[in-house]
Amino acid sequence: MMNRRDFLAKGSTAAGAGLVLAAPSILKAADGNNDKINVALIGMGKQGRVLFEAMSNIPGLHFQAVCDIWDYNLKGGAGKVRALQGAMPNTYTDIDDLLEKEKGLDVAIVATPDFWHSPHTVKCLEAGLDVYCEKMMSNTIEGARAIVRATEKSGKLCQIGHQRRSNPRYRFTLDHLINNNKVCGTIVNINGQWNRALKSSQDISYNKRLTIDSERLTKYGFKDMHQFMNWRFYRDLSGGPISDLGAHQIDVFGWFLNCKPKSVYASGGNDYFKTREHFDNVMAIFEYDAPQGPVRAFYQVLTTTSAGGGFYESFMGTDGTVNISEMASSSAIYRESTAPEWEDLVNRGYMRKKPAPPKPAASDGVASYESAAPEEYTIPGVLNKPPHQPHLENFFASVRGNAKLNCDARHAFESEAPIFWVNPSALKKEPIVFTPEQLQV
Amino acid sequence: MSEKNSTLGQVFATLLLRLWLGIRALQTGVEKFAGKVMSEQSVEVDGKAYDPDLTEVASTKAYSLDNYSGVPAALKETFKGEPLMMNWALNIFDKVLGPALIILGITILLGVANRVSLLILGLIYVGLTWGLILIKQDSGVAWLGIHVVMVAMALNWANHNRLCILKKW
């Protein structure tokens, strides 16, 4: 009997590449019991649940199996699946057990701790599944390379969870504002940040009655329950804040510039959380030789203060600056006083103009040295669904043969490779000028 | 002074004043039932929807009984801290203000018992003025003071009223 994967493989060959269409609207029309995609959820912790909630809005999915080493996550996740589809999924604490016993699976969603991303993704690809894996691809560059190799060897699809790549606001900004209409002019500098308050950066606690037995913890690479709950603080398990938070935004730098950086120089420290293995504050400067000219990009991730407007990416050019963020309220466009008028773009709907800022008081002596305040505009619209949903929709549309992945493993590797060198640069307090080998699979 | 002794100017002045006060009361009462209906619309670029997932929230004004709010919520909160403001009185005012203004607006415009209607309208304005004095909204007090002066003028010129359905009272 032909299962869904065989059908899709044969169907896509017969249909040919010419049938690659824009995803989301096609996806919505594809609902139907005979068109179900059977999904295994690998990891049902916080991020796994976020992805599940986003997927619960996507028609045509059947959540067949759930895997998590923590019974609390496993039971909770299975309960959510039952609430959604009316039947309990099969539950596993071990992924090998799941892959061995489950028949008819099409897709795996990997949302385990970073150091398990690569082994789990590779296993699933080798088992013939298409995989959506959370970013970072791994806590090591070798792990990330292994995913690319396994993807290309298996011929399966592997989407990495840089969800901004499918966000229509980001795509609109890149395609229409930065590329087609060149509102930035020549981009000369990029500034990005994710500043998070101490309150959100504390150790994650847990109910002692729910402790996983030490044998199971050891089997899956954790020395104790605290490390299991707080794996992001440990160098062997995670890339730290620059990886957890920075990877999303540094990905946007390269995506928008359409090139890789040529060097990175970083500084970091354990400024507040003295005992953590990873730096709590990191600042990095990437240098790019972009097609349009040289660009420096400054990025900071601070887990000790929310000052400075939270998280955003700012593309600064000779004609204007685009500030973009997943939070629509943190997005804005500023026109330099010498730039061409944008009235036509406003009239055609590409941007909205905000009221002019108040002029500085005449008595303010310093104001005379300032450039004129730029006019402020906004990027039109907000994403009307959970932030991960469009990226997952793109993945499932690609599984159905109706779209192309927005962030496949190879492109994700090209984006993530420079990030793996931030912590080494900060540790050595030296700039790293990339060699081709450092950024290649 | 009898109606027969009215000059054309006095008749027009009274009519204008009646119209202004009637419309002011009627529409203010109707606005107590106004609210916003929020709707999502796709972002349009060059006249075409860009992406169904990229939308803007548009709000349109609509009237319904569900929207009714006699005293604005912010003012109600402010009054809660006023020891001289009786809660039961505020609740009554909140419930009747909108319908009362609508009814009075209609009776003044149609000329139904104009003197009584104007008196009640004036008393409502006095009541509102007292509330604003409590919370030290001096500009609002002055604003309402002008209304009361206009009501008093309309009462004073009531003998010049024409085009009335019920002239008595």
Coordinates of C-alpha atoms in Angstrom, one line a residue, chain A residues 80-88:
Chain A
K80 CA -3.3 18.9 24.3
V81 CA -3.3 16.7 21.3
R82 CA -6.3 14.7 22.6
A83 CA -8.2 18.0 23.2
L84 CA -7.5 19.0 19.6
Q85 CA -8.2 15.9 17.7
G86 CA -10.3 13.8 20.1
A87 CA -7.9 10.9 20.4
M88 CA -4.7 10.3 22.4

